[in-house]
Amino acid sequence: MITLARRRNQAQGHGADEISTSEERDYTVRAVERVCSILNLLQESIDGVSLIEVGQATELPKSSAFRYLWTLEVHRYVERDEQTGLYRLGLGFVGMQSRHLEVLRERARPWLEELRDDFEETTNLGILDGDHVIYVDIVESRHKVRLAASRGDRDPLHSTALGKAIASQLPDSRVRDLLDRTGMERQSDNTITSIDAYMDEIAKVRRLGYAVDNGENAADGRCIAAPLLGTHLPAALSISAPAARFTLKDVEKAARKLLDVAEQITTNPATSTETDGEA
């Protein structure tokens, strides 16, 4: 990895000896920081953000904020809704996300197959898609009676183990915004329908490292999921099965294996963000 000290030396070797003392104390580039702030703001937004909101978040005058957004829009990293005037992430990020997703799917596939073989139940890989969970890969159980979705299916964030595991990776404010937007429709008698109760559940997921859907999405189903931390996308993997066959004792056993697999996937250089920027 190119360290900060090496970068400074390299910069000085290219005529950067004019860098002021104050700039040396703060080696970050202010303009880049502002771009990052804008992109982070857009990423956390559901409906888009206004020019005024961007200015407030970056402490920029309205005219300067507009120039930043205009430049990002030219390069397709930001797009503006002509009707609402709100800004959101543009198509420039779609290609990046597609590549990250394909790498993640390829890396996770053999582990999903191993989990299916170990527990003889359906295994899933899911990511956050807007305000729902979308299944991007599935390895089905060989049992005739099984719980299984189809690739591309979407499920609620609030009633699934995958949804909880993904929500545990997001800021609380964003989770609340997502739930406010979608509502918390009751899927079964066990579905959590209160935002405060759900946030308590997410705190538990963060503490344990895994999430459980105990008949909350389907009355006769049970699912356990682990977040894939450190990847480029809010993602998780899960094991799902009929509750009669997948007992709470089985869930405890599966949790250990699932956490180990999640670590194997996320520490792989191809899927981890920890290697970004290394040389």
CSV table of C-alpha atoms in Angstrom, one decimal:
chain,number,residue,atom,x,y,z
A,1,MET,CA,0.0,0.0,0.0
A,2,ILE,CA,1.2,3.5,-0.8
A,3,THR,CA,1.3,5.2,2.6
A,4,LEU,CA,0.6,8.8,3.3
A,5,ALA,CA,4.3,9.5,3.9
A,6,ARG,CA,5.3,8.0,0.6
A,7,ARG,CA,2.6,9.9,-1.3
A,8,ARG,CA,3.9,13.1,0.2
A,9,ASN,CA,7.4,12.3,-0.8
A,10,GLN,CA,6.3,11.5,-4.3
A,11,ALA,CA,4.4,14.7,-4.5
A,12,GLN,CA,7.4,16.7,-3.3
A,13,GLY,CA,9.5,15.0,-5.9
A,14,HIS,CA,7.2,16.4,-8.6
A,15,GLY,CA,7.5,20.0,-7.7
A,16,ALA,CA,5.2,19.9,-4.7
A,17,ASP,CA,7.8,21.6,-2.5
A,18,GLU,CA,5.5,24.7,-2.6
A,19,ILE,CA,2.9,22.9,-0.4
A,20,SER,CA,2.2,25.1,2.6
A,21,THR,CA,2.7,24.1,6.2
A,22,SER,CA,-1.1,24.1,6.7
A,23,GLU,CA,-1.6,21.9,3.7
A,24,GLU,CA,1.0,19.4,5.0
A,25,ARG,CA,-0.9,19.2,8.3
A,26,ASP,CA,-4.0,18.4,6.3
A,27,TYR,CA,-2.9,16.4,3.3
A,28,THR,CA,-6.4,15.7,2.1
A,29,VAL,CA,-7.7,17.5,-1.0
A,30,ARG,CA,-10.7,19.6,0.0
A,31,ALA,CA,-12.3,19.4,-3.4
A,32,VAL,CA,-12.1,15.6,-3.4
A,33,GLU,CA,-13.5,15.5,0.2
A,34,ARG,CA,-16.5,17.5,-1.0
A,35,VAL,CA,-17.1,15.2,-4.0
A,36,CYS,CA,-17.0,12.3,-1.5
A,37,SER,CA,-19.5,14.1,0.7
A,38,ILE,CA,-21.8,14.6,-2.2
A,39,LEU,CA,-21.7,11.0,-3.3
A,40,ASN,CA,-22.2,9.7,0.2
A,41,LEU,CA,-25.2,12.0,0.6
A,42,LEU,CA,-26.7,10.7,-2.6
A,43,GLN,CA,-26.0,7.1,-1.7
A,44,GLU,CA,-27.9,7.5,1.5
A,45,SER,CA,-30.9,9.2,-0.1
A,46,ILE,CA,-34.0,7.3,-1.2
A,47,ASP,CA,-35.7,9.9,-3.3
A,48,GLY,CA,-32.8,12.2,-4.2
A,49,VAL,CA,-31.5,15.4,-2.7
A,50,SER,CA,-31.9,19.0,-3.6
A,51,LEU,CA,-29.2,21.5,-4.5
A,52,ILE,CA,-29.8,23.3,-1.2
A,53,GLU,CA,-29.3,20.0,0.7
A,54,VAL,CA,-26.0,19.4,-1.1
A,55,GLY,CA,-24.8,22.9,-0.3
A,56,GLN,CA,-25.7,22.5,3.4
A,57,ALA,CA,-24.0,19.1,3.6
A,58,THR,CA,-20.8,20.4,2.0
A,59,GLU,CA,-20.9,23.9,3.4
A,60,LEU,CA,-20.7,25.3,-0.1
A,61,PRO,CA,-22.5,28.3,-1.6
A,62,LYS,CA,-25.3,27.3,-3.9
A,63,SER,CA,-23.4,28.3,-7.0
A,64,SER,CA,-20.4,26.2,-6.0
A,65,ALA,CA,-22.5,23.2,-5.1
A,66,PHE,CA,-24.2,23.5,-8.5
A,67,ARG,CA,-20.8,23.4,-10.3
A,68,TYR,CA,-19.8,20.2,-8.4
A,69,LEU,CA,-23.1,18.6,-9.3
A,70,TRP,CA,-22.9,19.7,-12.9
A,71,THR,CA,-19.4,18.2,-13.3
A,72,LEU,CA,-20.5,14.9,-11.8
A,73,GLU,CA,-23.6,15.0,-14.1
A,74,VAL,CA,-21.4,15.5,-17.2
A,75,HIS,CA,-19.4,12.4,-16.2
A,76,ARG,CA,-22.7,10.4,-15.5
A,77,TYR,CA,-22.0,9.9,-11.8
A,78,VAL,CA,-25.0,12.1,-10.9
A,79,GLU,CA,-28.3,12.6,-12.7
A,80,ARG,CA,-31.0,15.3,-12.1
A,81,ASP,CA,-34.7,14.6,-12.2
A,82,GLU,CA,-36.1,17.3,-14.5
A,83,GLN,CA,-39.5,17.2,-12.8
A,84,THR,CA,-38.5,17.4,-9.2
A,85,GLY,CA,-35.1,19.0,-9.6
A,86,LEU,CA,-33.6,16.4,-7.2
A,87,TYR,CA,-30.2,14.7,-7.7
A,88,ARG,CA,-29.4,11.0,-7.4
A,89,LEU,CA,-26.6,8.7,-8.3
A,90,GLY,CA,-26.3,8.2,-12.1
A,91,LEU,CA,-25.6,5.5,-14.5
A,92,GLY,CA,-21.8,5.9,-14.1
A,93,PHE,CA,-22.2,3.9,-10.9
A,94,VAL,CA,-24.4,1.2,-12.4
A,95,GLY,CA,-21.5,-0.4,-14.3
A,96,MET,CA,-19.4,-0.4,-11.2
A,97,GLN,CA,-22.1,-2.0,-9.1
A,98,SER,CA,-22.7,-4.6,-11.8
A,99,ARG,CA,-19.0,-5.6,-11.8
A,100,HIS,CA,-18.9,-5.7,-8.0
A,101,LEU,CA,-22.0,-7.8,-7.9
A,102,GLU,CA,-20.7,-10.3,-10.5
A,103,VAL,CA,-17.4,-10.7,-8.5
A,104,LEU,CA,-19.4,-11.2,-5.3
A,105,ARG,CA,-21.7,-13.8,-6.9
A,106,GLU,CA,-18.8,-15.7,-8.4
A,107,ARG,CA,-17.0,-15.7,-5.0
A,108,ALA,CA,-20.0,-16.7,-3.0
A,109,ARG,CA,-21.3,-19.5,-5.3
A,110,PRO,CA,-19.1,-22.3,-4.1
A,111,TRP,CA,-19.7,-21.4,-0.5
A,112,LEU,CA,-23.5,-21.4,-1.1
A,113,GLU,CA,-23.2,-24.8,-2.5
A,114,GLU,CA,-21.1,-26.0,0.4
A,115,LEU,CA,-23.6,-24.6,2.9
A,116,ARG,CA,-26.5,-26.3,1.0
A,117,ASP,CA,-24.6,-29.6,1.1
A,118,ASP,CA,-23.7,-29.3,4.8
A,119,PHE,CA,-27.2,-28.4,6.0
A,120,GLU,CA,-29.3,-29.9,3.1
A,121,GLU,CA,-31.3,-26.6,2.9
A,122,THR,CA,-31.7,-23.8,0.4
A,123,THR,CA,-29.0,-21.1,0.6
A,124,ASN,CA,-29.3,-17.5,-0.7
A,125,LEU,CA,-27.2,-14.5,-1.6
A,126,GLY,CA,-29.1,-11.2,-1.4
A,127,ILE,CA,-28.4,-7.5,-1.7
A,128,LEU,CA,-30.2,-4.3,-1.0
A,129,ASP,CA,-32.2,-3.1,-4.1
A,130,GLY,CA,-33.8,0.2,-3.4
A,131,ASP,CA,-36.0,-0.5,-0.4
A,132,HIS,CA,-36.2,-4.3,-0.7
A,133,VAL,CA,-34.0,-7.3,-0.7
A,134,ILE,CA,-33.3,-8.9,-4.1
A,135,TYR,CA,-32.1,-12.5,-4.4
A,136,VAL,CA,-29.0,-12.5,-6.7
A,137,ASP,CA,-28.1,-16.2,-6.3
A,138,ILE,CA,-29.8,-19.3,-4.9
A,139,VAL,CA,-28.8,-22.9,-4.4
A,140,GLU,CA,-31.9,-24.9,-3.7
A,141,SER,CA,-32.3,-27.7,-1.3
A,142,ARG,CA,-32.7,-31.2,-2.8
A,143,HIS,CA,-35.6,-31.9,-0.5
A,144,LYS,CA,-39.0,-32.0,-2.2
A,145,VAL,CA,-40.4,-29.8,0.5
A,146,ARG,CA,-38.2,-26.7,0.7
A,147,LEU,CA,-38.2,-22.9,1.1
A,148,ALA,CA,-36.9,-21.3,-2.1
A,149,ALA,CA,-37.2,-18.1,-4.0
A,150,SER,CA,-36.1,-17.4,-7.5
A,151,ARG,CA,-33.2,-15.3,-8.6
A,152,GLY,CA,-34.4,-11.8,-9.1
A,153,ASP,CA,-37.3,-12.1,-6.5
A,154,ARG,CA,-37.7,-9.3,-4.0
A,155,ASP,CA,-38.6,-9.6,-0.4
A,156,PRO,CA,-39.3,-7.0,2.4
A,157,LEU,CA,-36.5,-5.7,4.5
A,158,HIS,CA,-38.4,-6.0,7.8
A,159,SER,CA,-39.6,-9.6,7.7
A,160,THR,CA,-36.6,-11.5,6.3
A,161,ALA,CA,-33.3,-12.6,7.9
A,162,LEU,CA,-31.5,-11.4,4.7
A,163,GLY,CA,-33.3,-8.0,5.2
A,164,LYS,CA,-32.2,-7.7,8.8
A,165,ALA,CA,-28.6,-8.7,8.1
A,166,ILE,CA,-28.5,-6.1,5.3
A,167,ALA,CA,-30.2,-3.4,7.5
A,168,SER,CA,-27.6,-4.0,10.2
A,169,GLN,CA,-25.0,-2.6,7.8
A,170,LEU,CA,-26.9,0.7,7.2
A,171,PRO,CA,-27.1,3.8,9.4
A,172,ASP,CA,-30.1,3.8,11.7
A,173,SER,CA,-31.5,6.9,10.0
A,174,ARG,CA,-31.5,5.2,6.7
A,175,VAL,CA,-33.2,2.0,8.0
A,176,ARG,CA,-35.9,4.2,9.5
A,177,ASP,CA,-36.4,6.0,6.2
A,178,LEU,CA,-36.7,2.8,4.3
A,179,LEU,CA,-39.2,1.4,6.7
A,180,ASP,CA,-41.2,4.7,6.7
A,181,ARG,CA,-41.3,4.5,2.9
A,182,THR,CA,-42.3,0.8,2.5
A,183,GLY,CA,-44.4,0.4,5.7
A,184,MET,CA,-44.1,-2.9,7.7
A,185,GLU,CA,-46.8,-5.1,6.3
A,186,ARG,CA,-47.6,-8.1,8.4
A,187,GLN,CA,-46.5,-11.3,6.6
A,188,SER,CA,-47.4,-13.6,9.5
A,189,ASP,CA,-48.3,-13.6,13.2
A,190,ASN,CA,-44.6,-13.2,14.0
A,191,THR,CA,-43.8,-10.3,11.7
A,192,ILE,CA,-42.3,-7.3,13.4
A,193,THR,CA,-44.5,-4.3,12.6
A,194,SER,CA,-43.0,-1.6,14.8
A,195,ILE,CA,-40.0,0.5,13.7
A,196,ASP,CA,-38.7,0.8,17.3
A,197,ALA,CA,-39.0,-3.0,17.8
A,198,TYR,CA,-37.3,-3.6,14.5
A,199,MET,CA,-34.4,-1.3,15.5
A,200,ASP,CA,-34.1,-3.3,18.7
A,201,GLU,CA,-33.8,-6.4,16.6
A,202,ILE,CA,-31.1,-4.8,14.4
A,203,ALA,CA,-29.1,-3.9,17.5
A,204,LYS,CA,-29.3,-7.6,18.4
A,205,VAL,CA,-28.1,-8.6,14.9
A,206,ARG,CA,-25.2,-6.3,15.2
A,207,ARG,CA,-24.3,-7.8,18.6
A,208,LEU,CA,-24.6,-11.4,17.5
A,209,GLY,CA,-23.3,-11.0,14.0
A,210,TYR,CA,-26.3,-12.8,12.4
A,211,ALA,CA,-30.0,-12.4,11.9
A,212,VAL,CA,-32.9,-14.9,12.3
A,213,ASP,CA,-36.4,-14.9,10.7
A,214,ASN,CA,-38.4,-17.1,12.9
A,215,GLY,CA,-41.6,-17.5,10.9
A,216,GLU,CA,-41.8,-13.8,10.3
A,217,ASN,CA,-41.9,-13.8,6.5
A,218,ALA,CA,-43.6,-17.2,6.0
A,219,ALA,CA,-45.4,-18.8,9.0
A,220,ASP,CA,-43.9,-22.2,8.4
A,221,GLY,CA,-40.4,-21.0,7.5
A,222,ARG,CA,-37.2,-20.3,9.4
A,223,CYS,CA,-34.1,-18.5,8.1
A,224,ILE,CA,-30.7,-17.4,9.3
A,225,ALA,CA,-28.5,-14.8,7.6
A,226,ALA,CA,-25.1,-13.2,8.1
A,227,PRO,CA,-24.1,-9.8,6.7
A,228,LEU,CA,-21.2,-9.7,4.2
A,229,LEU,CA,-19.3,-6.8,5.8
A,230,GLY,CA,-16.6,-4.9,3.8
A,231,THR,CA,-17.9,-5.7,0.3
A,232,HIS,CA,-18.9,-3.0,-2.2
A,233,LEU,CA,-22.6,-3.6,-1.7
A,234,PRO,CA,-24.9,-4.1,1.3
A,235,ALA,CA,-25.2,-7.9,1.0
A,236,ALA,CA,-25.9,-11.0,3.1
A,237,LEU,CA,-26.1,-14.8,2.7
A,238,SER,CA,-28.7,-17.0,4.3
A,239,ILE,CA,-30.0,-20.5,4.9
A,240,SER,CA,-33.7,-21.0,4.7
A,241,ALA,CA,-35.9,-24.1,5.4
A,242,PRO,CA,-39.2,-25.3,6.7
A,243,ALA,CA,-39.3,-24.6,10.4
A,244,ALA,CA,-40.3,-28.2,11.2
A,245,ARG,CA,-37.1,-29.4,9.8
A,246,PHE,CA,-34.8,-26.5,10.7
A,247,THR,CA,-35.0,-26.2,14.5
A,248,LEU,CA,-33.7,-23.4,16.7
A,249,LYS,CA,-30.9,-25.8,17.7
A,250,ASP,CA,-30.1,-26.2,14.0
A,251,VAL,CA,-30.0,-22.4,13.7
A,252,GLU,CA,-27.4,-22.1,16.4
A,253,LYS,CA,-25.2,-24.7,14.7
A,254,ALA,CA,-25.7,-23.0,11.3
A,255,ALA,CA,-24.8,-19.6,12.7
A,256,ARG,CA,-21.2,-20.7,13.4
A,257,LYS,CA,-20.7,-22.0,9.9
A,258,LEU,CA,-22.5,-19.1,8.3
A,259,LEU,CA,-20.3,-16.5,10.1
A,260,ASP,CA,-17.2,-18.4,9.1
A,261,VAL,CA,-18.3,-18.5,5.4
A,262,ALA,CA,-19.2,-14.8,5.5
A,263,GLU,CA,-15.7,-14.1,6.7
A,264,GLN,CA,-14.1,-16.2,4.0
A,265,ILE,CA,-16.1,-14.4,1.3
A,266,THR,CA,-15.4,-10.9,2.6
A,267,THR,CA,-11.7,-11.3,3.3
A,268,ASN,CA,-11.1,-12.4,-0.3
A,269,PRO,CA,-9.2,-9.6,-2.2
A,270,ALA,CA,-11.7,-9.9,-5.1
A,271,THR,CA,-14.7,-8.9,-2.9
A,272,SER,CA,-13.2,-6.9,-0.1
A,273,THR,CA,-13.0,-3.1,-0.1
A,274,GLU,CA,-10.0,-3.3,2.2
A,275,THR,CA,-7.7,-3.7,-0.8
A,276,ASP,CA,-9.0,-0.7,-2.7
A,277,GLY,CA,-6.3,1.8,-3.5
A,278,GLU,CA,-3.4,-0.6,-2.8
A,279,ALA,CA,-0.5,-0.8,-5.1
